[in-house]
Amino acid sequence: MSPSPGMLITLEGIEGAGKSTVARRVCAWLGRHAIQATLTREPGGTALAERVRQIVLERGQERLSAVTETLLMFAARGIHVENLIRPALERGEWIVCDRFTDATRAYQGGGRGVDPRLIESLAAHVQGGVQPHCTLLLDLPVPMGLERARSRQAGAADRIEAETQAFFERVRGAYLELARREPQRIHVIDASVPLEAVARQVEAVLERLPFPGRSGSGIGGPMGGETA
Ligand code: Z5A
């Protein structure tokens, strides 16, 4: 847990799992419970970090090794944490972040085989104690996620989207292993069902979140429950 009084909620999953859609719904749900959360994403989230996102995702001529890709993810994360996430948490604000370090563990660690010790060392240095309080892992079979992503995709696939199904299977497996190891923080959501059914699972998790400054109890009853 972060030492700060704010709350960091992250969304994770393979591509097409519905993270961006659900992240917007999480913010709207929190808003209805009188919590104004900032919605952000990784890689990116600030003007400078979005420039690093462009570098790491574009399919250019030059080779990018798995370690270099990892370093770029953490470079973007460092900028994001220092300029947006940490200051907001220190002000007691809530952040909803579409992907965070679990994505590096799953994609660069699980997908590309980067040494987890390197990832954890970078995480410790870059995050300096900032950790998600709650992570929603949207899980679904890889072919379903790829199908959803492709049906929505406007332009050409970026460097990571262009990966093979086997790559995304490794990523999914790594995510599920993380959830198995940290069940208190990482909540596995069945994202293969219609959006309303996904939303109900997510709300069940959100309702149990503790408020900063309030001990124990969750946020209130379903949808119409007690507000902050
Ligand atoms: N990456 C990394 O490798 N390492 C890192 O450390 C970090 C990231 C932080 C960019 O991420 C890439 O960066 C990503 C991982 C890598 N590459 N990949 N793959 P991103 O989050 O910006 O991009 P993405 O994962 O490709 O997101 P996405 O394709 O936009 O997926 P999504 O946000 O999970 O899905 P969505 O846009 O909300 O939904 C996709 C479509 O499905 C859309 O038409 C929805 O209306 C529809 N949808 C959503 N939910 C449902 C349900 N339940 N039923 C039916 N249809 C649905």
PDB file of C-alpha atoms and ligand atoms in Angstrom:
ATOM      1  CA  MET A   1       0.000   0.000   0.000  1.00  0.00           C
ATOM      2  CA  SER A   2       1.109   3.516  -0.759  1.00  0.00           C
ATOM      3  CA  PRO A   3       1.935   5.608   2.317  1.00  0.00           C
ATOM      4  CA  SER A   4      -0.179   8.423   0.825  1.00  0.00           C
ATOM      5  CA  PRO A   5      -3.843   9.020   1.670  1.00  0.00           C
ATOM      6  CA  GLY A   6      -5.163   8.916  -1.925  1.00  0.00           C
ATOM      7  CA  MET A   7      -6.244   5.800  -3.769  1.00  0.00           C
ATOM      8  CA  LEU A   8      -4.680   4.296  -6.895  1.00  0.00           C
ATOM      9  CA  ILE A   9      -6.906   1.906  -8.849  1.00  0.00           C
ATOM     10  CA  THR A  10      -5.368   0.207 -11.889  1.00  0.00           C
ATOM     11  CA  LEU A  11      -6.893  -1.748 -14.754  1.00  0.00           C
ATOM     12  CA  GLU A  12      -5.040  -4.535 -16.457  1.00  0.00           C
ATOM     13  CA  GLY A  13      -5.579  -7.211 -19.062  1.00  0.00           C
ATOM     14  CA  ILE A  14      -4.636  -8.253 -22.552  1.00  0.00           C
ATOM     15  CA  GLU A  15      -5.539  -6.041 -25.477  1.00  0.00           C
ATOM     16  CA  GLY A  16      -9.244  -5.788 -26.197  1.00  0.00           C
ATOM     17  CA  ALA A  17     -10.176  -6.871 -22.652  1.00  0.00           C
ATOM     18  CA  GLY A  18     -12.220  -3.687 -22.205  1.00  0.00           C
ATOM     19  CA  LYS A  19      -9.914  -1.756 -19.849  1.00  0.00           C
ATOM     20  CA  SER A  20     -10.502   1.668 -21.381  1.00  0.00           C
ATOM     21  CA  THR A  21     -14.278   1.135 -21.428  1.00  0.00           C
ATOM     22  CA  VAL A  22     -14.350  -0.119 -17.837  1.00  0.00           C
ATOM     23  CA  ALA A  23     -11.933   2.609 -16.625  1.00  0.00           C
ATOM     24  CA  ARG A  24     -14.402   5.282 -17.776  1.00  0.00           C
ATOM     25  CA  ARG A  25     -17.214   3.442 -15.989  1.00  0.00           C
ATOM     26  CA  VAL A  26     -15.156   3.209 -12.789  1.00  0.00           C
ATOM     27  CA  CYS A  27     -14.653   6.996 -12.829  1.00  0.00           C
ATOM     28  CA  ALA A  28     -18.360   7.561 -13.470  1.00  0.00           C
ATOM     29  CA  TRP A  29     -19.300   5.156 -10.647  1.00  0.00           C
ATOM     30  CA  LEU A  30     -16.912   6.901  -8.243  1.00  0.00           C
ATOM     31  CA  GLY A  31     -18.338  10.266  -9.331  1.00  0.00           C
ATOM     32  CA  ARG A  32     -21.810   9.064  -8.383  1.00  0.00           C
ATOM     33  CA  HIS A  33     -20.334   8.277  -4.963  1.00  0.00           C
ATOM     34  CA  ALA A  34     -18.916  11.814  -4.639  1.00  0.00           C
ATOM     35  CA  ILE A  35     -15.329  10.856  -5.487  1.00  0.00           C
ATOM     36  CA  GLN A  36     -13.795  12.808  -8.380  1.00  0.00           C
ATOM     37  CA  ALA A  37     -11.120  10.483  -9.734  1.00  0.00           C
ATOM     38  CA  THR A  38      -8.543  11.375 -12.372  1.00  0.00           C
ATOM     39  CA  LEU A  39      -8.489   8.960 -15.309  1.00  0.00           C
ATOM     40  CA  THR A  40      -5.036   8.371 -16.783  1.00  0.00           C
ATOM     41  CA  ARG A  41      -3.117   5.674 -18.673  1.00  0.00           C
ATOM     42  CA  GLU A  42       0.252   4.035 -19.232  1.00  0.00           C
ATOM     43  CA  PRO A  43       2.471   4.288 -21.053  1.00  0.00           C
ATOM     44  CA  GLY A  44       1.625   7.988 -21.049  1.00  0.00           C
ATOM     45  CA  GLY A  45      -0.588  10.113 -18.854  1.00  0.00           C
ATOM     46  CA  THR A  46       1.407  13.371 -19.080  1.00  0.00           C
ATOM     47  CA  ALA A  47       2.549  15.313 -22.157  1.00  0.00           C
ATOM     48  CA  LEU A  48       6.138  14.095 -21.848  1.00  0.00           C
ATOM     49  CA  ALA A  49       5.216  10.506 -20.974  1.00  0.00           C
ATOM     50  CA  GLU A  50       2.898  10.435 -24.027  1.00  0.00           C
ATOM     51  CA  ARG A  51       5.969  11.238 -26.148  1.00  0.00           C
ATOM     52  CA  VAL A  52       7.750   8.220 -24.677  1.00  0.00           C
ATOM     53  CA  ARG A  53       4.602   6.178 -25.473  1.00  0.00           C
ATOM     54  CA  GLN A  54       4.947   7.154 -29.126  1.00  0.00           C
ATOM     55  CA  ILE A  55       8.560   6.025 -29.167  1.00  0.00           C
ATOM     56  CA  VAL A  56       7.889   2.671 -27.528  1.00  0.00           C
ATOM     57  CA  LEU A  57       4.774   1.743 -29.522  1.00  0.00           C
ATOM     58  CA  GLU A  58       5.620   2.965 -33.020  1.00  0.00           C
ATOM     59  CA  ARG A  59       6.673   0.327 -35.530  1.00  0.00           C
ATOM     60  CA  GLY A  60       9.798   2.061 -36.790  1.00  0.00           C
ATOM     61  CA  GLN A  61      12.863   0.775 -38.609  1.00  0.00           C
ATOM     62  CA  GLU A  62      15.075   0.434 -35.555  1.00  0.00           C
ATOM     63  CA  ARG A  63      15.182  -2.621 -33.349  1.00  0.00           C
ATOM     64  CA  LEU A  64      14.058  -2.296 -29.744  1.00  0.00           C
ATOM     65  CA  SER A  65      15.258  -5.074 -27.457  1.00  0.00           C
ATOM     66  CA  ALA A  66      13.015  -6.399 -24.689  1.00  0.00           C
ATOM     67  CA  VAL A  67      15.218  -4.727 -22.069  1.00  0.00           C
ATOM     68  CA  THR A  68      15.156  -1.395 -23.911  1.00  0.00           C
ATOM     69  CA  GLU A  69      11.366  -1.660 -24.192  1.00  0.00           C
ATOM     70  CA  THR A  70      11.258  -2.260 -20.414  1.00  0.00           C
ATOM     71  CA  LEU A  71      13.437   0.776 -19.743  1.00  0.00           C
ATOM     72  CA  LEU A  72      11.185   2.950 -21.904  1.00  0.00           C
ATOM     73  CA  MET A  73       8.074   1.719 -20.063  1.00  0.00           C
ATOM     74  CA  PHE A  74       9.715   2.699 -16.783  1.00  0.00           C
ATOM     75  CA  ALA A  75      10.944   6.023 -18.183  1.00  0.00           C
ATOM     76  CA  ALA A  76       7.335   6.883 -19.059  1.00  0.00           C
ATOM     77  CA  ARG A  77       6.193   5.585 -15.657  1.00  0.00           C
ATOM     78  CA  GLY A  78       8.774   7.679 -13.802  1.00  0.00           C
ATOM     79  CA  ILE A  79       7.528  10.848 -15.507  1.00  0.00           C
ATOM     80  CA  HIS A  80       3.904   9.872 -14.845  1.00  0.00           C
ATOM     81  CA  VAL A  81       4.452   9.014 -11.173  1.00  0.00           C
ATOM     82  CA  GLU A  82       6.474  12.157 -10.404  1.00  0.00           C
ATOM     83  CA  ASN A  83       4.256  14.626 -12.226  1.00  0.00           C
ATOM     84  CA  LEU A  84       0.761  13.249 -11.874  1.00  0.00           C
ATOM     85  CA  ILE A  85       0.251  10.181  -9.705  1.00  0.00           C
ATOM     86  CA  ARG A  86       2.304  10.946  -6.588  1.00  0.00           C
ATOM     87  CA  PRO A  87       1.223  14.602  -6.266  1.00  0.00           C
ATOM     88  CA  ALA A  88      -2.436  13.592  -6.662  1.00  0.00           C
ATOM     89  CA  LEU A  89      -2.162  10.796  -4.085  1.00  0.00           C
ATOM     90  CA  GLU A  90      -0.427  13.156  -1.678  1.00  0.00           C
ATOM     91  CA  ARG A  91      -3.355  15.543  -2.052  1.00  0.00           C
ATOM     92  CA  GLY A  92      -5.638  12.659  -1.086  1.00  0.00           C
ATOM     93  CA  GLU A  93      -7.074  12.275  -4.600  1.00  0.00           C
ATOM     94  CA  TRP A  94      -8.138   9.122  -6.405  1.00  0.00           C
ATOM     95  CA  ILE A  95      -6.480   7.964  -9.606  1.00  0.00           C
ATOM     96  CA  VAL A  96      -7.830   5.407 -12.068  1.00  0.00           C
ATOM     97  CA  CYS A  97      -4.968   4.245 -14.271  1.00  0.00           C
ATOM     98  CA  ASP A  98      -5.383   2.163 -17.436  1.00  0.00           C
ATOM     99  CA  ARG A  99      -2.346  -0.150 -16.985  1.00  0.00           C
ATOM    100  CA  PHE A 100       0.586   0.212 -14.568  1.00  0.00           C
ATOM    101  CA  THR A 101       3.563  -1.937 -13.513  1.00  0.00           C
ATOM    102  CA  ASP A 102       1.644  -5.229 -13.701  1.00  0.00           C
ATOM    103  CA  ALA A 103       1.579  -4.616 -17.480  1.00  0.00           C
ATOM    104  CA  THR A 104       5.382  -4.580 -17.488  1.00  0.00           C
ATOM    105  CA  ARG A 105       5.439  -7.767 -15.411  1.00  0.00           C
ATOM    106  CA  ALA A 106       3.002  -9.440 -17.820  1.00  0.00           C
ATOM    107  CA  TYR A 107       4.146  -8.083 -21.223  1.00  0.00           C
ATOM    108  CA  GLN A 108       7.888  -7.592 -20.812  1.00  0.00           C
ATOM    109  CA  GLY A 109       8.319 -10.256 -18.094  1.00  0.00           C
ATOM    110  CA  GLY A 110       5.820 -12.926 -19.179  1.00  0.00           C
ATOM    111  CA  GLY A 111       5.580 -12.060 -22.849  1.00  0.00           C
ATOM    112  CA  ARG A 112       9.194 -11.203 -23.672  1.00  0.00           C
ATOM    113  CA  GLY A 113      11.056 -13.051 -20.925  1.00  0.00           C
ATOM    114  CA  VAL A 114      12.701 -10.051 -19.249  1.00  0.00           C
ATOM    115  CA  ASP A 115      14.241 -10.977 -15.876  1.00  0.00           C
ATOM    116  CA  PRO A 116      11.679 -10.248 -13.135  1.00  0.00           C
ATOM    117  CA  ARG A 117      14.510  -9.077 -10.863  1.00  0.00           C
ATOM    118  CA  LEU A 118      15.261  -6.243 -13.288  1.00  0.00           C
ATOM    119  CA  ILE A 119      11.574  -5.308 -13.412  1.00  0.00           C
ATOM    120  CA  GLU A 120      11.197  -5.305  -9.620  1.00  0.00           C
ATOM    121  CA  SER A 121      14.393  -3.321  -9.151  1.00  0.00           C
ATOM    122  CA  LEU A 122      13.232  -0.671 -11.627  1.00  0.00           C
ATOM    123  CA  ALA A 123       9.788  -0.623 -10.015  1.00  0.00           C
ATOM    124  CA  ALA A 124      11.301   0.024  -6.580  1.00  0.00           C
ATOM    125  CA  HIS A 125      13.461   2.877  -7.873  1.00  0.00           C
ATOM    126  CA  VAL A 126      10.902   4.485 -10.159  1.00  0.00           C
ATOM    127  CA  GLN A 127       7.774   4.167  -8.029  1.00  0.00           C
ATOM    128  CA  GLY A 128       9.408   4.962  -4.688  1.00  0.00           C
ATOM    129  CA  GLY A 129       6.610   3.315  -2.685  1.00  0.00           C
ATOM    130  CA  VAL A 130       3.699   4.232  -4.951  1.00  0.00           C
ATOM    131  CA  GLN A 131       1.698   1.020  -5.412  1.00  0.00           C
ATOM    132  CA  PRO A 132      -1.826   0.344  -6.625  1.00  0.00           C
ATOM    133  CA  HIS A 133      -4.298  -0.167  -3.789  1.00  0.00           C
ATOM    134  CA  CYS A 134      -6.649  -2.118  -6.028  1.00  0.00           C
ATOM    135  CA  THR A 135      -6.158  -3.723  -9.450  1.00  0.00           C
ATOM    136  CA  LEU A 136      -8.952  -4.933 -11.707  1.00  0.00           C
ATOM    137  CA  LEU A 137      -7.629  -7.650 -14.001  1.00  0.00           C
ATOM    138  CA  LEU A 138     -10.028  -8.027 -16.929  1.00  0.00           C
ATOM    139  CA  ASP A 139      -9.528 -11.599 -18.051  1.00  0.00           C
ATOM    140  CA  LEU A 140     -10.819 -13.221 -21.221  1.00  0.00           C
ATOM    141  CA  PRO A 141      -9.632 -15.770 -23.790  1.00  0.00           C
ATOM    142  CA  VAL A 142      -6.961 -14.332 -26.085  1.00  0.00           C
ATOM    143  CA  PRO A 143      -8.852 -14.893 -29.385  1.00  0.00           C
ATOM    144  CA  MET A 144     -11.846 -12.994 -27.990  1.00  0.00           C
ATOM    145  CA  GLY A 145      -9.684 -10.042 -26.908  1.00  0.00           C
ATOM    146  CA  LEU A 146      -7.873  -9.897 -30.240  1.00  0.00           C
ATOM    147  CA  GLU A 147     -11.180 -10.070 -32.098  1.00  0.00           C
ATOM    148  CA  ARG A 148     -12.618  -7.168 -30.080  1.00  0.00           C
ATOM    149  CA  ALA A 149      -9.471  -5.102 -30.552  1.00  0.00           C
ATOM    150  CA  ARG A 150      -9.354  -5.757 -34.289  1.00  0.00           C
ATOM    151  CA  SER A 151     -13.026  -4.953 -34.829  1.00  0.00           C
ATOM    152  CA  ARG A 152     -12.465  -1.581 -33.146  1.00  0.00           C
ATOM    153  CA  GLN A 153      -8.996  -0.779 -34.528  1.00  0.00           C
ATOM    154  CA  ALA A 154      -8.886   2.156 -36.938  1.00  0.00           C
ATOM    155  CA  GLY A 155      -5.239   2.326 -38.032  1.00  0.00           C
ATOM    156  CA  ALA A 156      -2.389  -0.160 -38.324  1.00  0.00           C
ATOM    157  CA  ALA A 157      -1.489  -2.287 -35.291  1.00  0.00           C
ATOM    158  CA  ASP A 158       1.292  -0.828 -33.120  1.00  0.00           C
ATOM    159  CA  ARG A 159       4.482  -2.735 -32.281  1.00  0.00           C
ATOM    160  CA  ILE A 160       2.969  -4.711 -29.406  1.00  0.00           C
ATOM    161  CA  GLU A 161      -0.488  -5.199 -30.951  1.00  0.00           C
ATOM    162  CA  ALA A 162       1.281  -6.831 -33.911  1.00  0.00           C
ATOM    163  CA  GLU A 163       2.525  -9.677 -31.671  1.00  0.00           C
ATOM    164  CA  THR A 164       1.412 -13.321 -32.084  1.00  0.00           C
ATOM    165  CA  GLN A 165      -1.390 -15.121 -30.267  1.00  0.00           C
ATOM    166  CA  ALA A 166       1.253 -17.184 -28.421  1.00  0.00           C
ATOM    167  CA  PHE A 167       2.737 -13.937 -27.061  1.00  0.00           C
ATOM    168  CA  PHE A 168      -0.656 -12.820 -25.717  1.00  0.00           C
ATOM    169  CA  GLU A 169      -1.224 -16.279 -24.190  1.00  0.00           C
ATOM    170  CA  ARG A 170       2.016 -15.829 -22.233  1.00  0.00           C
ATOM    171  CA  VAL A 171       0.905 -12.338 -21.182  1.00  0.00           C
ATOM    172  CA  ARG A 172      -2.479 -13.632 -20.015  1.00  0.00           C
ATOM    173  CA  GLY A 173      -0.806 -16.481 -18.092  1.00  0.00           C
ATOM    174  CA  ALA A 174       1.568 -14.028 -16.400  1.00  0.00           C
ATOM    175  CA  TYR A 175      -1.335 -11.790 -15.348  1.00  0.00           C
ATOM    176  CA  LEU A 176      -3.231 -14.733 -13.844  1.00  0.00           C
ATOM    177  CA  GLU A 177      -0.117 -15.813 -11.969  1.00  0.00           C
ATOM    178  CA  LEU A 178       0.254 -12.294 -10.524  1.00  0.00           C
ATOM    179  CA  ALA A 179      -3.383 -12.431  -9.384  1.00  0.00           C
ATOM    180  CA  ARG A 180      -2.802 -15.820  -7.783  1.00  0.00           C
ATOM    181  CA  ARG A 181       0.135 -14.370  -5.825  1.00  0.00           C
ATOM    182  CA  GLU A 182      -1.622 -11.146  -4.761  1.00  0.00           C
ATOM    183  CA  PRO A 183      -5.311 -11.991  -4.349  1.00  0.00           C
ATOM    184  CA  GLN A 184      -5.928  -9.137  -1.881  1.00  0.00           C
ATOM    185  CA  ARG A 185      -4.948  -6.511  -4.432  1.00  0.00           C
ATOM    186  CA  ILE A 186      -5.612  -8.064  -7.833  1.00  0.00           C
ATOM    187  CA  HIS A 187      -9.253  -8.900  -8.542  1.00  0.00           C
ATOM    188  CA  VAL A 188      -9.867 -11.132 -11.555  1.00  0.00           C
ATOM    189  CA  ILE A 189     -12.927  -9.995 -13.506  1.00  0.00           C
ATOM    190  CA  ASP A 190     -14.504 -12.263 -16.128  1.00  0.00           C
ATOM    191  CA  ALA A 191     -14.386  -9.907 -19.114  1.00  0.00           C
ATOM    192  CA  SER A 192     -15.765 -12.426 -21.618  1.00  0.00           C
ATOM    193  CA  VAL A 193     -19.358 -11.601 -20.644  1.00  0.00           C
ATOM    194  CA  PRO A 194     -21.466  -8.609 -21.802  1.00  0.00           C
ATOM    195  CA  LEU A 195     -20.389  -5.210 -20.535  1.00  0.00           C
ATOM    196  CA  GLU A 196     -23.223  -4.872 -17.990  1.00  0.00           C
ATOM    197  CA  ALA A 197     -22.182  -8.169 -16.388  1.00  0.00           C
ATOM    198  CA  VAL A 198     -18.555  -6.989 -16.309  1.00  0.00           C
ATOM    199  CA  ALA A 199     -19.701  -3.743 -14.673  1.00  0.00           C
ATOM    200  CA  ARG A 200     -21.554  -5.653 -11.937  1.00  0.00           C
ATOM    201  CA  GLN A 201     -18.402  -7.614 -11.025  1.00  0.00           C
ATOM    202  CA  VAL A 202     -16.367  -4.399 -10.958  1.00  0.00           C
ATOM    203  CA  GLU A 203     -18.914  -2.610  -8.759  1.00  0.00           C
ATOM    204  CA  ALA A 204     -18.788  -5.498  -6.288  1.00  0.00           C
ATOM    205  CA  VAL A 205     -15.046  -4.841  -5.906  1.00  0.00           C
ATOM    206  CA  LEU A 206     -15.382  -1.043  -5.723  1.00  0.00           C
ATOM    207  CA  GLU A 207     -18.024  -1.278  -3.010  1.00  0.00           C
ATOM    208  CA  ARG A 208     -15.485  -2.923  -0.725  1.00  0.00           C
ATOM    209  CA  LEU A 209     -12.824  -0.213  -1.102  1.00  0.00           C
ATOM    210  CA  PRO A 210     -12.026   1.641   2.100  1.00  0.00           C
ATOM    211  CA  PHE A 211     -12.135   5.410   2.093  1.00  0.00           C
ATOM    212  CA  PRO A 212      -9.013   7.277   3.210  1.00  0.00           C
ATOM    213  CA  GLY A 213      -9.867   8.584   6.661  1.00  0.00           C
ATOM    214  CA  ARG A 214     -12.582   6.007   7.228  1.00  0.00           C
ATOM    215  CA  SER A 215     -11.720   2.670   8.726  1.00  0.00           C
ATOM    216  CA  GLY A 216     -12.932  -0.712   7.707  1.00  0.00           C
ATOM    217  CA  SER A 217     -16.175  -0.316   5.855  1.00  0.00           C
ATOM    218  CA  GLY A 218     -16.594  -0.128   2.141  1.00  0.00           C
ATOM    219  CA  ILE A 219     -18.094   2.551   0.023  1.00  0.00           C
ATOM    220  CA  GLY A 220     -21.738   1.595   0.512  1.00  0.00           C
ATOM    221  CA  GLY A 221     -24.433  -0.476  -1.120  1.00  0.00           C
ATOM    222  CA  PRO A 222     -24.809  -1.249  -4.810  1.00  0.00           C
ATOM    223  CA  MET A 223     -25.212   1.780  -7.104  1.00  0.00           C
ATOM    224  CA  GLY A 224     -27.577   3.690  -4.848  1.00  0.00           C
ATOM    225  CA  GLY A 225     -25.506   3.073  -1.675  1.00  0.00           C
ATOM    226  CA  GLU A 226     -24.119   5.510   0.858  1.00  0.00           C
ATOM    227  CA  THR A 227     -21.948   8.246  -0.632  1.00  0.00           C
ATOM    228  CA  ALA A 228     -18.687   9.737   0.629  1.00  0.00           C
TER     229      ALA A 228
HETATM  230  N1  Z5A B   1       2.371  -2.087 -22.439  1.00  0.00           N
HETATM  231  C1  Z5A B   1       3.465  -2.864 -22.133  1.00  0.00           C
HETATM  232  O1  Z5A B   1       3.872  -3.708 -22.927  1.00  0.00           O
HETATM  233  N2  Z5A B   1       4.085  -2.678 -20.929  1.00  0.00           N
HETATM  234  C2  Z5A B   1       3.691  -1.759 -20.028  1.00  0.00           C
HETATM  235  O2  Z5A B   1       4.299  -1.625 -18.969  1.00  0.00           O
HETATM  236  C3  Z5A B   1       2.541  -0.964 -20.359  1.00  0.00           C
HETATM  237  C4  Z5A B   1       1.916  -1.162 -21.559  1.00  0.00           C
HETATM  238  C5  Z5A B   1       2.056   0.060 -19.381  1.00  0.00           C
HETATM  239  C6  Z5A B   1      -0.648   0.003 -25.116  1.00  0.00           C
HETATM  240  O3  Z5A B   1      -1.579  -0.214 -24.096  1.00  0.00           O
HETATM  241  C7  Z5A B   1       0.298  -1.153 -25.209  1.00  0.00           C
HETATM  242  O4  Z5A B   1       1.339  -0.996 -24.259  1.00  0.00           O
HETATM  243  C8  Z5A B   1      -0.362  -2.461 -24.904  1.00  0.00           C
HETATM  244  C9  Z5A B   1       0.460  -3.075 -23.765  1.00  0.00           C
HETATM  245  C10 Z5A B   1       1.712  -2.266 -23.754  1.00  0.00           C
HETATM  246  N3  Z5A B   1      -0.263  -3.263 -26.074  1.00  0.00           N
HETATM  247  N4  Z5A B   1      -0.964  -4.240 -26.294  1.00  0.00           N
HETATM  248  N5  Z5A B   1      -1.534  -5.093 -26.605  1.00  0.00           N
HETATM  249  P1  Z5A B   1      -3.064   0.292 -24.252  1.00  0.00           P
HETATM  250  O5  Z5A B   1      -3.754  -0.067 -22.968  1.00  0.00           O
HETATM  251  O6  Z5A B   1      -3.087   1.709 -24.648  1.00  0.00           O
HETATM  252  O7  Z5A B   1      -3.609  -0.569 -25.482  1.00  0.00           O
HETATM  253  P2  Z5A B   1      -4.402  -1.882 -25.516  1.00  0.00           P
HETATM  254  O8  Z5A B   1      -4.180  -2.869 -24.483  1.00  0.00           O
HETATM  255  O9  Z5A B   1      -4.118  -2.341 -26.889  1.00  0.00           O
HETATM  256  O10 Z5A B   1      -5.855  -1.380 -25.202  1.00  0.00           O
HETATM  257  P3  Z5A B   1      -7.080  -1.639 -26.055  1.00  0.00           P
HETATM  258  O11 Z5A B   1      -6.881  -2.481 -27.249  1.00  0.00           O
HETATM  259  O12 Z5A B   1      -7.632  -0.269 -26.259  1.00  0.00           O
HETATM  260  O13 Z5A B   1      -7.946  -2.563 -25.152  1.00  0.00           O
HETATM  261  P4  Z5A B   1      -8.921  -2.250 -23.980  1.00  0.00           P
HETATM  262  O14 Z5A B   1      -8.739  -0.851 -23.472  1.00  0.00           O
HETATM  263  O15 Z5A B   1      -8.728  -3.329 -23.011  1.00  0.00           O
HETATM  264  O16 Z5A B   1     -10.337  -2.402 -24.655  1.00  0.00           O
HETATM  265  P5  Z5A B   1     -11.496  -1.310 -25.008  1.00  0.00           P
HETATM  266  O17 Z5A B   1     -10.939  -0.279 -25.946  1.00  0.00           O
HETATM  267  O18 Z5A B   1     -12.151  -0.840 -23.773  1.00  0.00           O
HETATM  268  O19 Z5A B   1     -12.497  -2.299 -25.716  1.00  0.00           O
HETATM  269  C11 Z5A B   1     -12.172  -2.891 -26.955  1.00  0.00           C
HETATM  270  C12 Z5A B   1     -13.482  -3.082 -27.774  1.00  0.00           C
HETATM  271  O20 Z5A B   1     -14.272  -4.079 -27.140  1.00  0.00           O
HETATM  272  C13 Z5A B   1     -14.344  -1.824 -27.846  1.00  0.00           C
HETATM  273  O21 Z5A B   1     -14.977  -1.778 -29.096  1.00  0.00           O
HETATM  274  C14 Z5A B   1     -15.378  -2.044 -26.733  1.00  0.00           C
HETATM  275  O22 Z5A B   1     -16.580  -1.378 -26.993  1.00  0.00           O
HETATM  276  C15 Z5A B   1     -15.539  -3.543 -26.772  1.00  0.00           C
HETATM  277  N6  Z5A B   1     -15.882  -4.141 -25.483  1.00  0.00           N
HETATM  278  C16 Z5A B   1     -15.358  -3.833 -24.272  1.00  0.00           C
HETATM  279  N7  Z5A B   1     -15.883  -4.613 -23.305  1.00  0.00           N
HETATM  280  C17 Z5A B   1     -16.760  -5.454 -23.935  1.00  0.00           C
HETATM  281  C18 Z5A B   1     -17.631  -6.500 -23.471  1.00  0.00           C
HETATM  282  N8  Z5A B   1     -17.662  -6.860 -22.191  1.00  0.00           N
HETATM  283  N9  Z5A B   1     -18.344  -7.144 -24.399  1.00  0.00           N
HETATM  284  C19 Z5A B   1     -18.301  -6.818 -25.701  1.00  0.00           C
HETATM  285  N10 Z5A B   1     -17.515  -5.818 -26.195  1.00  0.00           N
HETATM  286  C20 Z5A B   1     -16.749  -5.152 -25.312  1.00  0.00           C
END
